[in-house]
N, CA and C atoms as an extended XYZ file, in Angstrom:
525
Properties=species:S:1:pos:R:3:atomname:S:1:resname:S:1:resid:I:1 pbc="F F F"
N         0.130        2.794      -29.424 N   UNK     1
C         0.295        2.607      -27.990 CA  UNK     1
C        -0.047        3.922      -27.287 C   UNK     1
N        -0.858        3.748      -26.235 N   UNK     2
C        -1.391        5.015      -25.914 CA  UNK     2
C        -0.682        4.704      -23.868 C   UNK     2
N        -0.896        5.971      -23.444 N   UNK     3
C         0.073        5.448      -22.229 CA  UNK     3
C        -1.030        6.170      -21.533 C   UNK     3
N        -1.717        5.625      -19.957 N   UNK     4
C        -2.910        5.849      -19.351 CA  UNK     4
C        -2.028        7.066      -18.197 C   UNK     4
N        -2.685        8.423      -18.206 N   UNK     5
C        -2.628        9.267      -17.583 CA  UNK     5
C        -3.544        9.496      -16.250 C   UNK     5
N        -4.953        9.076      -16.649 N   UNK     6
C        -5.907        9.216      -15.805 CA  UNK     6
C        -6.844        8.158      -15.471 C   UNK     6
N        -6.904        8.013      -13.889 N   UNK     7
C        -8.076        6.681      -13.662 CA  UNK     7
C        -9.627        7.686      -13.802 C   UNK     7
N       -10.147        7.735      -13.857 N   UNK     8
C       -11.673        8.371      -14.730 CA  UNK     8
C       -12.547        8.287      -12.997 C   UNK     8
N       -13.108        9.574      -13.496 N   UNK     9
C       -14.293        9.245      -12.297 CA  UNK     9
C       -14.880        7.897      -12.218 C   UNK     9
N       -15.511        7.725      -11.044 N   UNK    10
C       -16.228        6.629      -10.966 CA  UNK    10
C       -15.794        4.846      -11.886 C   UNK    10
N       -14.174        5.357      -11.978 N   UNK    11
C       -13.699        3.989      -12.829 CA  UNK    11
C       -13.974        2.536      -12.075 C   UNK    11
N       -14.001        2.356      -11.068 N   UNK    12
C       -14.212        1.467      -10.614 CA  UNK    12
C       -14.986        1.160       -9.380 C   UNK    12
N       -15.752        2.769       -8.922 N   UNK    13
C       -16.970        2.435       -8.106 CA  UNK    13
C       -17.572        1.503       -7.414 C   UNK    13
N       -17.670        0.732       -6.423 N   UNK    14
C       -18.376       -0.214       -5.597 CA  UNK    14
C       -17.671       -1.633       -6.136 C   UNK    14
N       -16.752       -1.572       -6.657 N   UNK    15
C       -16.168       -2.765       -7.425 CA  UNK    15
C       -15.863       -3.825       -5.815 C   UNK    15
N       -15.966       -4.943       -5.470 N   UNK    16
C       -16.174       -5.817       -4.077 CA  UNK    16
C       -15.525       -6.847       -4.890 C   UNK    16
N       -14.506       -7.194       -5.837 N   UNK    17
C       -13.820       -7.745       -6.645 CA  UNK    17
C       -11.792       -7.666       -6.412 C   UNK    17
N       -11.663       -6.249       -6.115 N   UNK    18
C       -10.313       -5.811       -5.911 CA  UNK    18
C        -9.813       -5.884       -4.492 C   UNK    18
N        -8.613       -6.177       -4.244 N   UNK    19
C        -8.292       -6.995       -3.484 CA  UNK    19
C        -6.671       -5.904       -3.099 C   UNK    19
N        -6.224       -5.945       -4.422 N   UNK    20
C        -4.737       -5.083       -4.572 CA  UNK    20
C        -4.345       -4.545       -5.658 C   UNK    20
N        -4.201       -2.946       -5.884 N   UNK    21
C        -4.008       -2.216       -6.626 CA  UNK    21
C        -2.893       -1.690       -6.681 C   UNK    21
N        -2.617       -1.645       -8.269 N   UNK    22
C        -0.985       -1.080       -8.493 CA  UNK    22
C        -1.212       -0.481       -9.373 C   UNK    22
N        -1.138        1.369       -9.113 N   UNK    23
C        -1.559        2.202       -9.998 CA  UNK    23
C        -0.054        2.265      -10.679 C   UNK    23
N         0.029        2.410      -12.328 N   UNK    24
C         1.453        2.537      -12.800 CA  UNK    24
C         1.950        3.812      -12.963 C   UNK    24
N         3.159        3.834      -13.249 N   UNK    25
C         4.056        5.097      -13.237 CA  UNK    25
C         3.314        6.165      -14.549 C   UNK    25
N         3.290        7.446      -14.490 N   UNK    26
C         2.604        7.883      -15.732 CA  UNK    26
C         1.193        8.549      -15.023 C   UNK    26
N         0.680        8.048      -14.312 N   UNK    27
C        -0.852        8.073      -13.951 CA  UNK    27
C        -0.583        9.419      -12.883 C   UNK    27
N        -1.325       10.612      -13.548 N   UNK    28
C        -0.943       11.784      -12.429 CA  UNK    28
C        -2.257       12.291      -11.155 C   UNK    28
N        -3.483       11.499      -11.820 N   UNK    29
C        -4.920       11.962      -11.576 CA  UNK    29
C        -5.645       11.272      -11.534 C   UNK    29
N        -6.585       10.615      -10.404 N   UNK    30
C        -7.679        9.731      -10.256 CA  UNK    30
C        -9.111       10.476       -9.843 C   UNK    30
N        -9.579       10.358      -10.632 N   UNK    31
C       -11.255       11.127      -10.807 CA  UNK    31
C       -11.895       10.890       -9.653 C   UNK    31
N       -13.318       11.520       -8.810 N   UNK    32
C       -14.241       11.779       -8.417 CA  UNK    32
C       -14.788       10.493       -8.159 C   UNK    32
N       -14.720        9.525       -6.955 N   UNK    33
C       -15.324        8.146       -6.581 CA  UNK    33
C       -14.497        7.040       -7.399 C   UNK    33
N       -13.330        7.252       -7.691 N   UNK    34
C       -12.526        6.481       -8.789 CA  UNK    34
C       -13.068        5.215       -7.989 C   UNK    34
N       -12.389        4.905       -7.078 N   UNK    35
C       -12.298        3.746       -6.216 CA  UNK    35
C       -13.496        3.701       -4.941 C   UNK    35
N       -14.337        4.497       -4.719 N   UNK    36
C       -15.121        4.755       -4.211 CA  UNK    36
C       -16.375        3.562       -3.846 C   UNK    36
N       -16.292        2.529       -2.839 N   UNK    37
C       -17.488        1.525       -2.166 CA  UNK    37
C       -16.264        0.295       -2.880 C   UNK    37
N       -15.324        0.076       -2.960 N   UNK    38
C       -14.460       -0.275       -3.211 CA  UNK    38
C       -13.786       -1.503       -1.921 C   UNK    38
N       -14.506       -1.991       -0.986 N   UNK    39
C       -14.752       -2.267        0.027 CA  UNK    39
C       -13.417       -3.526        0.300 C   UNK    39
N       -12.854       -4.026       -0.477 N   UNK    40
C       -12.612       -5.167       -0.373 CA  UNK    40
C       -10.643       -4.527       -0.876 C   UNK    40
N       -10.338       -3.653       -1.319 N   UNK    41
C        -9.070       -3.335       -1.227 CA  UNK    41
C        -8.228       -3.324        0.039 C   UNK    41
N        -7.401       -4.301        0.126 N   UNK    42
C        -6.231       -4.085        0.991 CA  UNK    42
C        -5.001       -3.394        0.816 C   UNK    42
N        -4.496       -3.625       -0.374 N   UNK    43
C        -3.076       -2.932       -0.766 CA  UNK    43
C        -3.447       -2.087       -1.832 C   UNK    43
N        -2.907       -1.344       -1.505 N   UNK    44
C        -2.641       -0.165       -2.786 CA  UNK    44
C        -1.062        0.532       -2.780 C   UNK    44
N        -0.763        0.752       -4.018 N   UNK    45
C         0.541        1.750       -4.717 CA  UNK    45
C         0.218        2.520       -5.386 C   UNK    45
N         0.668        3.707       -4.918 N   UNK    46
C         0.681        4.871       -6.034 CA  UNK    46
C         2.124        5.229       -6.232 C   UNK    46
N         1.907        5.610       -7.535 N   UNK    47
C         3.225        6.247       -8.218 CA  UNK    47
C         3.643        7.498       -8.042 C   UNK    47
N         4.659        7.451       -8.527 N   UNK    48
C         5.337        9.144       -7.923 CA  UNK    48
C         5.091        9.997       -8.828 C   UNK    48
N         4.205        9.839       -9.867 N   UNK    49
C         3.875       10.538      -10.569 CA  UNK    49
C         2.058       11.447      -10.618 C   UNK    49
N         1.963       10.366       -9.459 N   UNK    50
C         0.357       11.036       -8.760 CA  UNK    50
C         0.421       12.465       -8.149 C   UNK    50
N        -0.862       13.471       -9.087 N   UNK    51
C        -0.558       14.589       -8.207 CA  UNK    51
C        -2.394       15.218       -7.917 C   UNK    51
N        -2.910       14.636       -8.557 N   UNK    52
C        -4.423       14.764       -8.153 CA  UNK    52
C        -5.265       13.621       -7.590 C   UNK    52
N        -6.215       14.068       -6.510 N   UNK    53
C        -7.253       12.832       -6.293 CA  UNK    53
C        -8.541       13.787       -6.001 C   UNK    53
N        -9.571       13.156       -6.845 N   UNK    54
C       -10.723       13.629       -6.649 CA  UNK    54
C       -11.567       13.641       -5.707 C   UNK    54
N       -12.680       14.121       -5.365 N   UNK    55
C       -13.416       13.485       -4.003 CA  UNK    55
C       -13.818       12.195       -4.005 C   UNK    55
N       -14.270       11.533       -2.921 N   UNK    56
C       -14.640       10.645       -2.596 CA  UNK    56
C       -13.719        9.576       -2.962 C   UNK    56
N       -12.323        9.726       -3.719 N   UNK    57
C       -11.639        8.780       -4.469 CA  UNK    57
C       -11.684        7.902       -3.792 C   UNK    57
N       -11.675        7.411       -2.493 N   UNK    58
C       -11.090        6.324       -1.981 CA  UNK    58
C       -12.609        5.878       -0.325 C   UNK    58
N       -13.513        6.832       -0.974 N   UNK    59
C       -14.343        6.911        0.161 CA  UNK    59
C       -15.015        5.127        0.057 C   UNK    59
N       -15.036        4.561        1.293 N   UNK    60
C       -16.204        3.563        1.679 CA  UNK    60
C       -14.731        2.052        1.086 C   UNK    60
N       -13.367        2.457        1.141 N   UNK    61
C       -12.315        1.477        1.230 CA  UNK    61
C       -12.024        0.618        2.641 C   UNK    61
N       -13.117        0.398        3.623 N   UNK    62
C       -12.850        0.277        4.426 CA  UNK    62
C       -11.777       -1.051        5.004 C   UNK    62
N       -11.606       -1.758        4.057 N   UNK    63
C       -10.336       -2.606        3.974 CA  UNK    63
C        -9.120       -2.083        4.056 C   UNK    63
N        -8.850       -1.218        3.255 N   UNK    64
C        -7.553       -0.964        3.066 CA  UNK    64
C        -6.370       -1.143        4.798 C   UNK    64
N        -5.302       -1.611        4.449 N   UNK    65
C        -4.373       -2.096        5.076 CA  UNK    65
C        -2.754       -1.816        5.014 C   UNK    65
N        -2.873       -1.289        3.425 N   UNK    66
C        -1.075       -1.017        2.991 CA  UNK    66
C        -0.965       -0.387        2.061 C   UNK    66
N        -0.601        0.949        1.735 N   UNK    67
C        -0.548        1.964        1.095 CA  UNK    67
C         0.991        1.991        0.881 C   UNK    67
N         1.029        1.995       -0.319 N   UNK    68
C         3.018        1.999       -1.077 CA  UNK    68
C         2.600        3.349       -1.491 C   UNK    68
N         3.437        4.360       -1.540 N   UNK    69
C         3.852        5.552       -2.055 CA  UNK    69
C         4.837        5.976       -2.351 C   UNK    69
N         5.121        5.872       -3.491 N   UNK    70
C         6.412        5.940       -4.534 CA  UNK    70
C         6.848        7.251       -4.819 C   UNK    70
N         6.158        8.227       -4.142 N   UNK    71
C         6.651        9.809       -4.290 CA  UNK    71
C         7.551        9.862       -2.955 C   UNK    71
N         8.462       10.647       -3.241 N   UNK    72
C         9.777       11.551       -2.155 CA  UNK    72
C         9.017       12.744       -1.555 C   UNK    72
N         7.347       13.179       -2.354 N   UNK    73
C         6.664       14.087       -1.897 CA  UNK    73
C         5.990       14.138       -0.494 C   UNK    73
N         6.357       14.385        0.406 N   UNK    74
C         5.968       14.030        1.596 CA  UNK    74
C         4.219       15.150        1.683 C   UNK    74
N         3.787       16.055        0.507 N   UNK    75
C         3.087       17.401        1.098 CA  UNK    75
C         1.819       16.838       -0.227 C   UNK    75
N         2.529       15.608       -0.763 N   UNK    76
C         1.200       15.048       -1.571 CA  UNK    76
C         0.005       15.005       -0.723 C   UNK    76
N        -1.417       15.669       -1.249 N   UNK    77
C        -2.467       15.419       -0.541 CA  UNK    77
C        -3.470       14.139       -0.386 C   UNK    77
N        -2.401       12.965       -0.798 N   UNK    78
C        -3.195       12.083       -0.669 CA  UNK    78
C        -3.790       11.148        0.849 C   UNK    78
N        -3.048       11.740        2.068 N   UNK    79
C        -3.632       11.221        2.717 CA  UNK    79
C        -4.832       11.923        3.139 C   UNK    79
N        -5.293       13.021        2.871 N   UNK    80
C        -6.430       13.479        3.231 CA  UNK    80
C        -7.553       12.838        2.167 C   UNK    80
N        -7.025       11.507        1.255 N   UNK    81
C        -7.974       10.515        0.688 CA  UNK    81
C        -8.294        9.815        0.863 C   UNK    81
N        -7.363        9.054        1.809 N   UNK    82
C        -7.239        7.287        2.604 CA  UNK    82
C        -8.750        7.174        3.351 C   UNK    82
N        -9.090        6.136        3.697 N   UNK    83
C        -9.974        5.862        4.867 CA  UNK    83
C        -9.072        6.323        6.270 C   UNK    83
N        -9.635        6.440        7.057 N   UNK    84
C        -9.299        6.223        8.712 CA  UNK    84
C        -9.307        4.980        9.158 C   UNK    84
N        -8.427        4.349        8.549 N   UNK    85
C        -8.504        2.635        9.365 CA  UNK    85
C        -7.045        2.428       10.180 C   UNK    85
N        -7.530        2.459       10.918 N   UNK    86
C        -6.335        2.717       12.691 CA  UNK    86
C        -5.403        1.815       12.278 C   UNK    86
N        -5.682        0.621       11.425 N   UNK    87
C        -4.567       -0.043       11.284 CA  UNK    87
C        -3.994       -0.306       10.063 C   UNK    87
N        -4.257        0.330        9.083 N   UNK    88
C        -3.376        1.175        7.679 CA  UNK    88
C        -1.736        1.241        7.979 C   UNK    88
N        -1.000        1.157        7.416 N   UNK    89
C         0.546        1.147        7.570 CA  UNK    89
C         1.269        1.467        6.068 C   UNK    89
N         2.239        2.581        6.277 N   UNK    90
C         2.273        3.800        4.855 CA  UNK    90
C         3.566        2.928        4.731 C   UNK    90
N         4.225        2.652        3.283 N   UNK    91
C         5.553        2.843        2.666 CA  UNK    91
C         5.977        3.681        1.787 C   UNK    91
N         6.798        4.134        2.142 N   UNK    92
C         7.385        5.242        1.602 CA  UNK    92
C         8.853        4.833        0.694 C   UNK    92
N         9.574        5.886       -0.311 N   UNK    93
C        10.760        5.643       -0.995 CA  UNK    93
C        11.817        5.482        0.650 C   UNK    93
N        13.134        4.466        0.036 N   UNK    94
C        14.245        4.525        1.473 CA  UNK    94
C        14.451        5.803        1.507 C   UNK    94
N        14.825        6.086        2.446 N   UNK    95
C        15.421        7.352        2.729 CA  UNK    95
C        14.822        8.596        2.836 C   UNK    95
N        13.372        8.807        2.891 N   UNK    96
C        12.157        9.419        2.748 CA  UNK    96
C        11.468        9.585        3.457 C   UNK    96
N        11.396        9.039        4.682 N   UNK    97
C        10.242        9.047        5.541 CA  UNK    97
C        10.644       10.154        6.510 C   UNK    97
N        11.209       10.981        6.880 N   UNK    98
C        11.121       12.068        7.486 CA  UNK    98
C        10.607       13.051        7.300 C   UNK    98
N        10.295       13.563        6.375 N   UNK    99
C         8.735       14.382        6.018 CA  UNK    99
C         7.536       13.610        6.243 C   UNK    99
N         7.631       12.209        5.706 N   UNK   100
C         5.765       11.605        6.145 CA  UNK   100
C         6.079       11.815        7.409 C   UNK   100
N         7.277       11.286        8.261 N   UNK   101
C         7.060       11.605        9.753 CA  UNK   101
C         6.923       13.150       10.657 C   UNK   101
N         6.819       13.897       10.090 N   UNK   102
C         6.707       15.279       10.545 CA  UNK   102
C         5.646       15.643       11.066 C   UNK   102
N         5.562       15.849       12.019 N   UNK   103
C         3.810       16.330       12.584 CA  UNK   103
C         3.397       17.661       12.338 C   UNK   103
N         4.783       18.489       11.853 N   UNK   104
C         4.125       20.215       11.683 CA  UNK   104
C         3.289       19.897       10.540 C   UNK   104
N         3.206       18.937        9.405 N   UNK   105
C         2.421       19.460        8.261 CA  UNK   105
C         1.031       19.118        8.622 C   UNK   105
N         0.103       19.701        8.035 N   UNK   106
C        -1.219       20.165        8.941 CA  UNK   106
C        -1.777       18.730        7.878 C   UNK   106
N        -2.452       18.433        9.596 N   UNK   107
C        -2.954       16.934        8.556 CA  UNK   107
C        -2.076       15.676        8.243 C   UNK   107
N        -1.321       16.126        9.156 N   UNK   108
C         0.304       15.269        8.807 CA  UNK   108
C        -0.291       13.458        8.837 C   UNK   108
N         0.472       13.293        7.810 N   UNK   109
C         0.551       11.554        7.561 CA  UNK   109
C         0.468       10.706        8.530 C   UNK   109
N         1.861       11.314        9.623 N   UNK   110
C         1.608       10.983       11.403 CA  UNK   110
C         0.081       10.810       12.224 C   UNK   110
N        -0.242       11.702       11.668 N   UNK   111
C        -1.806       11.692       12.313 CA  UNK   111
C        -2.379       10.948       12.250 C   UNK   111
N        -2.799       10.308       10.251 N   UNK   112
C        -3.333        9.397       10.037 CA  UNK   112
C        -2.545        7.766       10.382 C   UNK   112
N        -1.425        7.806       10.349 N   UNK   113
C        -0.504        6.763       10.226 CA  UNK   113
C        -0.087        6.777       11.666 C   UNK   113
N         0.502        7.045       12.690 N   UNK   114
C         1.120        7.214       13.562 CA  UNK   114
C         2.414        7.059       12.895 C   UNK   114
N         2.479        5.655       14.042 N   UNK   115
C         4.418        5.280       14.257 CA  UNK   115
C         4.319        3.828       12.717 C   UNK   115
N         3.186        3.814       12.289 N   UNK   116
C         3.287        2.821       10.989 CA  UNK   116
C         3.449        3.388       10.048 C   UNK   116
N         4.545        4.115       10.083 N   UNK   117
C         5.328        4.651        8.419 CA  UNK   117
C         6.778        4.250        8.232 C   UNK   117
N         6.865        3.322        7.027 N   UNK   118
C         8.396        2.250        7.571 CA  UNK   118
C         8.837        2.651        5.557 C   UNK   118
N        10.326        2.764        5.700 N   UNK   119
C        10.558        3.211        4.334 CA  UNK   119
C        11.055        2.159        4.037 C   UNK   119
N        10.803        1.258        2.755 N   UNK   120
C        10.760        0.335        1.974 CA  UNK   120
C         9.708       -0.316        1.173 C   UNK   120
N         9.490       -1.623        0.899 N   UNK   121
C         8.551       -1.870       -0.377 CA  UNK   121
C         7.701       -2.772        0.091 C   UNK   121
N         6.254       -2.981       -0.319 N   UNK   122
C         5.224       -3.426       -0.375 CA  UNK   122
C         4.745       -4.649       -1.622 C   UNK   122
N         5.236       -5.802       -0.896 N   UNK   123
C         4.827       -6.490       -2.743 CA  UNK   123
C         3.913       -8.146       -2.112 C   UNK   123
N         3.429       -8.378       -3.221 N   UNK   124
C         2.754      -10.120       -3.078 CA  UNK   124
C         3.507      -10.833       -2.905 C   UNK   124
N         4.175      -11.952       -2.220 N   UNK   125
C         4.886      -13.312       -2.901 CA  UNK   125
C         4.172      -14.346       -2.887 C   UNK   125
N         4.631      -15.173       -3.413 N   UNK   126
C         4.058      -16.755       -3.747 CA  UNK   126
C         5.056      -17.696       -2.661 C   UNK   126
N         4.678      -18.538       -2.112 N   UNK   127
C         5.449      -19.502       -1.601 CA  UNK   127
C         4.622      -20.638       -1.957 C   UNK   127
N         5.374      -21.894       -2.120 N   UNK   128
C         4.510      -23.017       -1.859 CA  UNK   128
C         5.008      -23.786       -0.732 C   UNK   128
N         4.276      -24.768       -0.055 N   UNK   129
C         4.408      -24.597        1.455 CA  UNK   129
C         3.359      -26.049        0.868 C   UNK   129
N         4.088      -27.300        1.578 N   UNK   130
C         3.774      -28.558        1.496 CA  UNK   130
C         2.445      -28.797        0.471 C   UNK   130
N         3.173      -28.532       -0.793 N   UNK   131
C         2.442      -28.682       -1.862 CA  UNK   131
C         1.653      -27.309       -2.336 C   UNK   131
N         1.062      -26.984       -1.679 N   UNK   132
C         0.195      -25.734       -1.259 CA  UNK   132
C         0.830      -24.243       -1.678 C   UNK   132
N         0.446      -23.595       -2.777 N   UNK   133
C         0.625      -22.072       -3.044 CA  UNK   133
C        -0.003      -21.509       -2.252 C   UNK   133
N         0.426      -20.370       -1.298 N   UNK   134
C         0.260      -19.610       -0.538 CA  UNK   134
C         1.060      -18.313       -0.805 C   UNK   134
N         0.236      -16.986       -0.800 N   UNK   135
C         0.318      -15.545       -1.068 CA  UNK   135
C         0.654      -15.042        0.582 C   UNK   135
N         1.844      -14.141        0.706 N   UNK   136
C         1.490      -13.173        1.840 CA  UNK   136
C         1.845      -11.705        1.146 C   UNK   136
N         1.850      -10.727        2.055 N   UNK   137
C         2.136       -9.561        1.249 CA  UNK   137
C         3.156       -9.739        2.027 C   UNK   137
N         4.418       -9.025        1.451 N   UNK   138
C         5.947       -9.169        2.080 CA  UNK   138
C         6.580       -7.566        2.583 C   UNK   138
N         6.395       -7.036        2.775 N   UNK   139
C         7.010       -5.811        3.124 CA  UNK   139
C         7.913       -5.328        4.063 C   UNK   139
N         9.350       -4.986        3.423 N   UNK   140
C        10.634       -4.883        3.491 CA  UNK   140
C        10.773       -3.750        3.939 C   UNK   140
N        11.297       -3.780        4.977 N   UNK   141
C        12.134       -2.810        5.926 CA  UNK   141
C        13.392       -1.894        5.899 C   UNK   141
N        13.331       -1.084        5.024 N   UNK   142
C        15.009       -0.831        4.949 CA  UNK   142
C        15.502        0.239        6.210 C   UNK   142
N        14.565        0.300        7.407 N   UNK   143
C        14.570        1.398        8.581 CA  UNK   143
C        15.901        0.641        9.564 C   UNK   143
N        15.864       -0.824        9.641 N   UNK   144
C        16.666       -1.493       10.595 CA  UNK   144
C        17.955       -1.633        9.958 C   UNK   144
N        18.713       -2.226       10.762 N   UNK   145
C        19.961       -2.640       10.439 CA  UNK   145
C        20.428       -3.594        9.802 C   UNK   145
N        19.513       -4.157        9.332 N   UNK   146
C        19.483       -5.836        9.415 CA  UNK   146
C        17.880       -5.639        8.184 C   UNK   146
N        18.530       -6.515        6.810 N   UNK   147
C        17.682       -6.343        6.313 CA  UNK   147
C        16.172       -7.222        6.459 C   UNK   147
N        15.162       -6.716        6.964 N   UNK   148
C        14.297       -7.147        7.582 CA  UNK   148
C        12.746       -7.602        7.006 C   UNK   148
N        11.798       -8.338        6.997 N   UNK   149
C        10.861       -8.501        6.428 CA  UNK   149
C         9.648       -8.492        7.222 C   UNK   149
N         8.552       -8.044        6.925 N   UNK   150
C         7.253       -9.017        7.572 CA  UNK   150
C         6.192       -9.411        6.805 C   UNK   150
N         5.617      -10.377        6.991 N   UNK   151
C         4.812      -11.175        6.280 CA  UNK   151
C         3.595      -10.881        6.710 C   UNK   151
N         2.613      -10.575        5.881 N   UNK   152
C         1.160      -10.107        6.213 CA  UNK   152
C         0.374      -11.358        5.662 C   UNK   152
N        -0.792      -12.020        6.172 N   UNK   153
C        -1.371      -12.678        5.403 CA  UNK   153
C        -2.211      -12.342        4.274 C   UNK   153
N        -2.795      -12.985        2.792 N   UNK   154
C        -2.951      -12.477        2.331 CA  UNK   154
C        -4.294      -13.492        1.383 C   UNK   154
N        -4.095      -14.762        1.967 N   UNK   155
C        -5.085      -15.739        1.175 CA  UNK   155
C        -5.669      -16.110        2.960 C   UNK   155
N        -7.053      -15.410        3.161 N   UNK   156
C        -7.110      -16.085        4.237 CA  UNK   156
C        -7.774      -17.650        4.611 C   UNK   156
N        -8.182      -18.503        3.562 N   UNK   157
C        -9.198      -19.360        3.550 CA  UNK   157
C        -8.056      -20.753        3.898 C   UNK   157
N        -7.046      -20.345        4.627 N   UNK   158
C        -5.856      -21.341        4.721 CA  UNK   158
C        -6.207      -21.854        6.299 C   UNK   158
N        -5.862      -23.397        6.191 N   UNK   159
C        -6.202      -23.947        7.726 CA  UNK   159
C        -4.565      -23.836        8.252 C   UNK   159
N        -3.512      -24.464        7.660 N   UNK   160
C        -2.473      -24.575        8.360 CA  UNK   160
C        -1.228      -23.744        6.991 C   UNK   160
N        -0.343      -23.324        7.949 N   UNK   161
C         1.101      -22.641        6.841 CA  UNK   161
C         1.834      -22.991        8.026 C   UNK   161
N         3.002      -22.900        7.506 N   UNK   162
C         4.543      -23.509        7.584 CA  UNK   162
C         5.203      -22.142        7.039 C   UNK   162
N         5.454      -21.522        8.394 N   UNK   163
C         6.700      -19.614        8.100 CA  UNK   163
C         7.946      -19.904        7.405 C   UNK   163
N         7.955      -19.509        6.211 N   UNK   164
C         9.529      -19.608        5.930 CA  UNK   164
C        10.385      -18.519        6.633 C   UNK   164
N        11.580      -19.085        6.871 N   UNK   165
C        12.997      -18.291        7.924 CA  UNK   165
C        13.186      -17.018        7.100 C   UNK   165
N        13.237      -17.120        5.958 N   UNK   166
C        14.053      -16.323        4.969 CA  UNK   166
C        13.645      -16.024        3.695 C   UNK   166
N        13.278      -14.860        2.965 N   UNK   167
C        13.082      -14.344        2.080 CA  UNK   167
C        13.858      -14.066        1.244 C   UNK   167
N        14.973      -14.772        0.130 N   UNK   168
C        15.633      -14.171       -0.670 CA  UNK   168
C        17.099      -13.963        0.690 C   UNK   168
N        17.301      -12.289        0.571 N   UNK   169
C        17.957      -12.233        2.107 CA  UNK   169
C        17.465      -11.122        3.036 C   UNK   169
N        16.025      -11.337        3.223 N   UNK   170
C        15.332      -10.805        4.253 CA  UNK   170
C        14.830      -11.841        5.679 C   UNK   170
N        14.680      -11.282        6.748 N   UNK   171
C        14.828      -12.374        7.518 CA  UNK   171
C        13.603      -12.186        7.858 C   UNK   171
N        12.263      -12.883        8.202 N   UNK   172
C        11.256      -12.432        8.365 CA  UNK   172
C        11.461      -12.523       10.341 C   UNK   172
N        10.557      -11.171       10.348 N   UNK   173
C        10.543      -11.039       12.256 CA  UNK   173
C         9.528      -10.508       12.308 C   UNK   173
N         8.292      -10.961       11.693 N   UNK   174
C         7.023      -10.964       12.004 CA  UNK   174
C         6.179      -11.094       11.113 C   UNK   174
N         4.820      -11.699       11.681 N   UNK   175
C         3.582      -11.846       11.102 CA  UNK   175
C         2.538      -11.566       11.913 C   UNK   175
């Protein structure tokens, strides 16, 4: 059993196949165009164990939409990897987001992110919905008082869905 440390340069280059990525715990370093023309990624997670990204790692992602970041490291240089897509929205560990929210750090997360940095989790669910399996991405709020959800779409080739009220015990208050 060998345990994967590094995504390799050019590992997955122009790949128009990936959709949502979940880099695992262990993985400290993603090579030179890892993900690079990669066009069709919406979600991504990195682990808190990420501490390198190469150039271009993430260049020509122009999808991307939801970035999970599992580090407490607020001074990780990975947002100077992201695309610039105005409407990107960061998760962070609970209790954590006051360093991503800091504007003194040069280049600050704020910059790229604004006011869309919310501390809690980023995941797929399945619902089925009058017969019909349907995916949204679910991402949980632990900033409010009230444990909170919102539902992103995530299969778009759907004519009609039916919102479920309730997630487990998250209440959804938006899509």
């Amino acid at each position: 059993e060998y345990s994967v440390k590094t995504i390799s340069y050019d590992a997955f280059i122009n790949n128009t196949e990936l959709v949502r990525v979940i880099i695992p715990e262990g993985v400290d370093s993603i090579g030179n165009n890892a993900f690079a023309g990669c066009s069709t990624i919406r979600f991504i997670e990195f682990p808190s164990t990420i501490r390198y990204f190469g150039q271009n790692a993430f260049a020509g992602c122009s999808s991307m939409d939801f970035v999970s970041v599992n580090s407490s490291n607020a001074d990780l240089n990975l947002r100077n990897y992201l695309p610039n897509n105005q409407s990107m929205t960061l998760y962070v560990p609970e209790g954590r987001s006051g360093g991503y929210k800091d504007v003194n750090l040069e280049n600050s997360w704020k910059t790229k992110f604004g006011d869309r940095i919310y501390e809690g989790k980023m995941e797929i669910k399945s619902f089925e919905i009058n017969g019909l399996e349907m995916k949204f991405v679910c991402a949980t709020n632990k900033n409010s008082s009230n444990n909170k959800a919102t539902l992103y779409t995530y299969d778009t080739d759907i004519s009609f869905v039916e919102i479920p009220s309730k997630i487990y015990t998250y209440t959804v208050v938006g899509i």
